[in-house]
Amino acid sequence: MIEVRTMIYPGTFDPLTNGHLDIARRAVRLCDRLVVAVLINSAKQTAFSAAERADMVQIALQDLPAVHVVRFDGLLVDLYRREGACAVVRGLRSESDFRFEAEMAAANKLLLPAYETCLLPCRIDLAFTSSSIVREVASFGGDISGMVPAAIIGRIQGRFVGRRSQQKLEDD
Ligand code: PNS
């Protein structure tokens, strides 16, 4: 029987950035199947719904047949078991990311001994690109074209244009 090596790339993706895209495109070369798992119920308030976030991921990665986009709730280890995964992949931008990632890897390994983590250092030119910076720049109508895939710029800008007009109405 041929073993299908599945990796999971989980995240909030609020929204997907070029940094996320780079990690996904590199990770897909390390496995047969990459499940990009979009967290549904983040403790954080998100700018985009889980469906909107997953749609943007799908659009940006549609040229890769080995990528499957899912939404998930609950524990990552449960998704890991369900998917029969061999590892979770996460991007590392900085030392501060490492601390969080090491804690998450350790906690998940305690919950599921078979759990493995694969940390990919992000491309140096994308080290300071984050979803929160994208949201901040977009909320002021700034240029996000170097930070997110071209195919989803309109969706992101659309969200914040609406919010700015609403805010202006309330301020006037
Ligand atoms: O992009 P993010 O917000 O850094 O992703 C964090 C994510 C979704 C990977 C993490 O919050 C997660 O796995 N949540 C699911 C709940 C869970 O399993 N928590 C235990 C891990 S310590």
mmCIF file of C-alpha atoms and ligand atoms in Angstrom:
data_model
loop_
_atom_site.group_PDB
_atom_site.id
_atom_site.type_symbol
_atom_site.label_atom_id
_atom_site.label_comp_id
_atom_site.label_asym_id
_atom_site.label_seq_id
_atom_site.Cartn_x
_atom_site.Cartn_y
_atom_site.Cartn_z
ATOM 1 C CA MET A 1 0.000 0.000 0.000
ATOM 2 C CA ILE A 2 1.360 3.442 -0.897
ATOM 3 C CA GLU A 3 1.581 5.736 2.114
ATOM 4 C CA VAL A 4 0.254 9.261 1.551
ATOM 5 C CA ARG A 5 2.293 11.728 3.590
ATOM 6 C CA THR A 6 -0.038 14.442 4.825
ATOM 7 C CA MET A 7 1.168 17.605 6.502
ATOM 8 C CA ILE A 8 -1.038 20.209 8.140
ATOM 9 C CA TYR A 9 -0.427 23.943 7.927
ATOM 10 C CA PRO A 10 -2.721 25.476 10.579
ATOM 11 C CA GLY A 11 -3.341 29.137 11.287
ATOM 12 C CA THR A 12 -5.787 31.963 11.690
ATOM 13 C CA PHE A 13 -4.889 33.502 8.300
ATOM 14 C CA ASP A 14 -6.669 36.791 9.050
ATOM 15 C CA PRO A 15 -5.847 37.390 6.207
ATOM 16 C CA LEU A 16 -3.380 35.158 4.365
ATOM 17 C CA THR A 17 -0.107 37.014 3.629
ATOM 18 C CA ASN A 18 2.735 36.451 1.182
ATOM 19 C CA GLY A 19 4.645 34.994 4.148
ATOM 20 C CA HIS A 20 1.955 32.328 4.650
ATOM 21 C CA LEU A 21 1.854 31.703 0.914
ATOM 22 C CA ASP A 22 5.619 31.149 0.789
ATOM 23 C CA ILE A 23 5.460 28.626 3.654
ATOM 24 C CA ALA A 24 2.554 26.751 2.033
ATOM 25 C CA ARG A 25 4.320 26.588 -1.340
ATOM 26 C CA ARG A 26 7.495 25.251 0.258
ATOM 27 C CA ALA A 27 5.667 22.819 2.545
ATOM 28 C CA VAL A 28 3.742 21.254 -0.310
ATOM 29 C CA ARG A 29 7.056 20.056 -1.736
ATOM 30 C CA LEU A 30 7.777 18.158 1.493
ATOM 31 C CA CYS A 31 4.661 15.964 1.450
ATOM 32 C CA ASP A 32 2.075 14.367 -0.825
ATOM 33 C CA ARG A 33 -0.852 16.320 0.563
ATOM 34 C CA LEU A 34 -0.916 19.626 2.448
ATOM 35 C CA VAL A 35 -3.994 20.407 4.536
ATOM 36 C CA VAL A 36 -4.184 24.148 5.140
ATOM 37 C CA ALA A 37 -6.333 24.355 8.269
ATOM 38 C CA VAL A 38 -8.076 27.636 9.026
ATOM 39 C CA LEU A 39 -9.019 28.085 12.671
ATOM 40 C CA ILE A 40 -12.746 28.796 13.068
ATOM 41 C CA ASN A 41 -13.067 29.956 16.623
ATOM 42 C CA SER A 42 -10.109 32.136 17.379
ATOM 43 C CA ALA A 43 -10.052 33.667 20.861
ATOM 44 C CA LYS A 44 -8.976 36.743 18.951
ATOM 45 C CA GLN A 45 -11.605 38.853 17.237
ATOM 46 C CA THR A 46 -10.966 38.334 13.522
ATOM 47 C CA ALA A 47 -11.483 40.861 10.723
ATOM 48 C CA PHE A 48 -12.676 38.118 8.359
ATOM 49 C CA SER A 49 -15.013 35.197 9.026
ATOM 50 C CA ALA A 50 -13.594 31.675 8.870
ATOM 51 C CA ALA A 51 -15.354 31.164 5.517
ATOM 52 C CA GLU A 52 -13.835 34.357 4.107
ATOM 53 C CA ARG A 53 -10.364 33.446 5.395
ATOM 54 C CA ALA A 54 -10.598 29.935 3.956
ATOM 55 C CA ASP A 55 -11.828 31.323 0.594
ATOM 56 C CA MET A 56 -8.811 33.619 0.382
ATOM 57 C CA VAL A 57 -6.458 30.713 1.131
ATOM 58 C CA GLN A 58 -8.211 28.613 -1.518
ATOM 59 C CA ILE A 59 -7.947 31.371 -4.130
ATOM 60 C CA ALA A 60 -4.260 31.981 -3.458
ATOM 61 C CA LEU A 61 -3.331 28.281 -3.590
ATOM 62 C CA GLN A 62 -5.725 27.047 -6.270
ATOM 63 C CA ASP A 63 -2.898 26.151 -8.660
ATOM 64 C CA LEU A 64 -1.614 23.478 -6.228
ATOM 65 C CA PRO A 65 -3.686 20.267 -6.492
ATOM 66 C CA ALA A 66 -1.998 18.750 -3.408
ATOM 67 C CA VAL A 67 -3.396 21.526 -1.211
ATOM 68 C CA HIS A 68 -6.695 20.989 0.641
ATOM 69 C CA VAL A 69 -8.213 23.838 2.572
ATOM 70 C CA VAL A 70 -10.303 22.977 5.628
ATOM 71 C CA ARG A 71 -11.786 24.938 8.508
ATOM 72 C CA PHE A 72 -11.259 23.501 11.954
ATOM 73 C CA ASP A 73 -12.413 24.008 15.481
ATOM 74 C CA GLY A 74 -11.157 22.431 18.693
ATOM 75 C CA LEU A 75 -7.771 20.878 19.205
ATOM 76 C CA LEU A 76 -5.195 20.696 16.449
ATOM 77 C CA VAL A 77 -4.173 17.197 17.598
ATOM 78 C CA ASP A 78 -7.712 15.964 16.840
ATOM 79 C CA LEU A 79 -7.441 17.251 13.276
ATOM 80 C CA TYR A 80 -3.979 15.687 13.086
ATOM 81 C CA ARG A 81 -5.419 12.295 14.047
ATOM 82 C CA ARG A 82 -8.375 12.624 11.657
ATOM 83 C CA GLU A 83 -6.123 13.532 8.715
ATOM 84 C CA GLY A 84 -3.545 10.840 9.521
ATOM 85 C CA ALA A 85 -0.893 13.556 9.384
ATOM 86 C CA CYS A 86 2.851 13.014 9.747
ATOM 87 C CA ALA A 87 3.694 16.608 10.764
ATOM 88 C CA VAL A 88 2.414 20.122 11.303
ATOM 89 C CA VAL A 89 4.258 22.877 9.485
ATOM 90 C CA ARG A 90 4.607 26.409 10.821
ATOM 91 C CA GLY A 91 6.584 29.408 9.613
ATOM 92 C CA LEU A 92 9.191 31.095 11.806
ATOM 93 C CA ARG A 93 9.763 34.800 11.349
ATOM 94 C CA SER A 94 11.768 35.668 14.424
ATOM 95 C CA GLU A 95 13.060 34.550 17.799
ATOM 96 C CA SER A 96 9.823 35.694 19.369
ATOM 97 C CA ASP A 97 7.890 33.357 17.070
ATOM 98 C CA PHE A 98 10.145 30.525 18.189
ATOM 99 C CA ARG A 99 9.050 30.714 21.818
ATOM 100 C CA PHE A 100 5.369 30.431 20.931
ATOM 101 C CA GLU A 101 6.022 27.679 18.400
ATOM 102 C CA ALA A 102 8.178 25.675 20.822
ATOM 103 C CA GLU A 103 5.444 25.880 23.492
ATOM 104 C CA MET A 104 2.765 24.843 21.029
ATOM 105 C CA ALA A 105 4.890 21.963 19.717
ATOM 106 C CA ALA A 106 5.598 20.738 23.243
ATOM 107 C CA ALA A 107 1.950 20.951 24.336
ATOM 108 C CA ASN A 108 0.751 19.124 21.244
ATOM 109 C CA LYS A 109 3.416 16.443 21.661
ATOM 110 C CA LEU A 110 2.218 15.871 25.224
ATOM 111 C CA LEU A 111 -1.334 15.484 23.959
ATOM 112 C CA LEU A 112 -0.324 13.195 21.098
ATOM 113 C CA PRO A 113 3.121 11.526 21.189
ATOM 114 C CA ALA A 114 3.042 10.872 17.420
ATOM 115 C CA TYR A 115 2.718 14.628 16.769
ATOM 116 C CA GLU A 116 5.664 16.200 14.930
ATOM 117 C CA THR A 117 6.347 19.844 14.113
ATOM 118 C CA CYS A 118 8.261 21.130 11.117
ATOM 119 C CA LEU A 119 9.340 24.773 11.507
ATOM 120 C CA LEU A 120 10.276 26.538 8.279
ATOM 121 C CA PRO A 121 12.228 29.777 8.542
ATOM 122 C CA CYS A 122 10.403 32.403 6.540
ATOM 123 C CA ARG A 123 11.980 34.235 3.628
ATOM 124 C CA ILE A 124 14.031 37.122 4.969
ATOM 125 C CA ASP A 125 12.255 39.696 2.766
ATOM 126 C CA LEU A 126 8.928 38.585 4.269
ATOM 127 C CA ALA A 127 10.113 38.504 7.889
ATOM 128 C CA PHE A 128 8.159 41.613 8.823
ATOM 129 C CA THR A 129 4.979 40.815 6.956
ATOM 130 C CA SER A 130 2.149 39.798 9.259
ATOM 131 C CA SER A 131 -1.635 39.643 9.094
ATOM 132 C CA SER A 132 -1.869 42.386 11.713
ATOM 133 C CA ILE A 133 0.346 44.741 9.670
ATOM 134 C CA VAL A 134 -1.741 43.994 6.574
ATOM 135 C CA ARG A 135 -4.930 44.854 8.513
ATOM 136 C CA GLU A 136 -3.381 48.035 9.892
ATOM 137 C CA VAL A 137 -2.137 49.264 6.482
ATOM 138 C CA ALA A 138 -5.406 48.291 4.755
ATOM 139 C CA SER A 139 -7.467 50.043 7.420
ATOM 140 C CA PHE A 140 -5.752 53.336 6.493
ATOM 141 C CA GLY A 141 -6.150 52.712 2.772
ATOM 142 C CA GLY A 142 -2.402 51.995 2.307
ATOM 143 C CA ASP A 143 -0.801 49.853 -0.374
ATOM 144 C CA ILE A 144 -0.814 46.158 0.610
ATOM 145 C CA SER A 145 0.258 44.853 -2.803
ATOM 146 C CA GLY A 146 3.700 43.761 -1.572
ATOM 147 C CA MET A 147 2.243 41.922 1.416
ATOM 148 C CA VAL A 148 -0.578 39.718 0.140
ATOM 149 C CA PRO A 149 -1.270 37.696 -3.019
ATOM 150 C CA ALA A 150 -2.622 39.850 -5.860
ATOM 151 C CA ALA A 151 -5.725 37.663 -6.189
ATOM 152 C CA ILE A 152 -7.049 38.599 -2.741
ATOM 153 C CA ILE A 153 -6.133 42.312 -2.530
ATOM 154 C CA GLY A 154 -9.613 43.380 -3.610
ATOM 155 C CA ARG A 155 -11.315 41.300 -0.901
ATOM 156 C CA ILE A 156 -9.105 42.718 1.820
ATOM 157 C CA GLN A 157 -9.427 46.306 0.664
ATOM 158 C CA GLY A 158 -13.179 45.860 0.264
ATOM 159 C CA ARG A 159 -13.543 44.956 3.929
ATOM 160 C CA PHE A 160 -11.713 48.044 5.137
ATOM 161 C CA VAL A 161 -13.191 50.509 2.618
ATOM 162 C CA GLY A 162 -16.590 49.594 4.038
ATOM 163 C CA ARG A 163 -15.374 50.057 7.588
ATOM 164 C CA ARG A 164 -13.765 53.433 6.809
ATOM 165 C CA SER A 165 -16.954 54.778 5.228
ATOM 166 C CA GLN A 166 -18.958 53.562 8.240
ATOM 167 C CA GLN A 167 -16.484 55.199 10.643
ATOM 168 C CA LYS A 168 -16.610 58.459 8.680
ATOM 169 C CA LEU A 169 -20.410 58.481 8.846
ATOM 170 C CA GLU A 170 -20.236 57.964 12.622
ATOM 171 C CA ASP A 171 -17.566 60.683 13.039
ATOM 172 C CA ASP A 172 -19.420 63.296 10.898
HETATM 173 O O1 PNS B 1 -1.876 31.781 12.883
HETATM 174 P P1 PNS B 1 -1.925 31.553 14.361
HETATM 175 O O2 PNS B 1 -3.015 32.398 14.976
HETATM 176 O O3 PNS B 1 -0.596 31.750 15.030
HETATM 177 O O4 PNS B 1 -2.340 29.989 14.546
HETATM 178 C C1 PNS B 1 -2.464 29.427 15.822
HETATM 179 C C2 PNS B 1 -3.081 28.024 15.744
HETATM 180 C C3 PNS B 1 -4.374 28.033 14.960
HETATM 181 C C4 PNS B 1 -2.115 27.090 15.045
HETATM 182 C C5 PNS B 1 -3.303 27.542 17.217
HETATM 183 O O5 PNS B 1 -4.014 28.530 17.887
HETATM 184 C C6 PNS B 1 -4.076 26.234 17.307
HETATM 185 O O6 PNS B 1 -3.587 25.195 16.961
HETATM 186 N N1 PNS B 1 -5.321 26.307 17.812
HETATM 187 C C7 PNS B 1 -6.166 25.146 17.975
HETATM 188 C C8 PNS B 1 -6.369 24.816 19.461
HETATM 189 C C9 PNS B 1 -5.256 23.957 19.980
HETATM 190 O O7 PNS B 1 -5.030 22.848 19.528
HETATM 191 N N2 PNS B 1 -4.543 24.468 20.982
HETATM 192 C C10 PNS B 1 -3.463 23.740 21.634
HETATM 193 C C11 PNS B 1 -2.155 24.110 20.996
HETATM 194 S S1 PNS B 1 -1.088 24.648 22.240
#
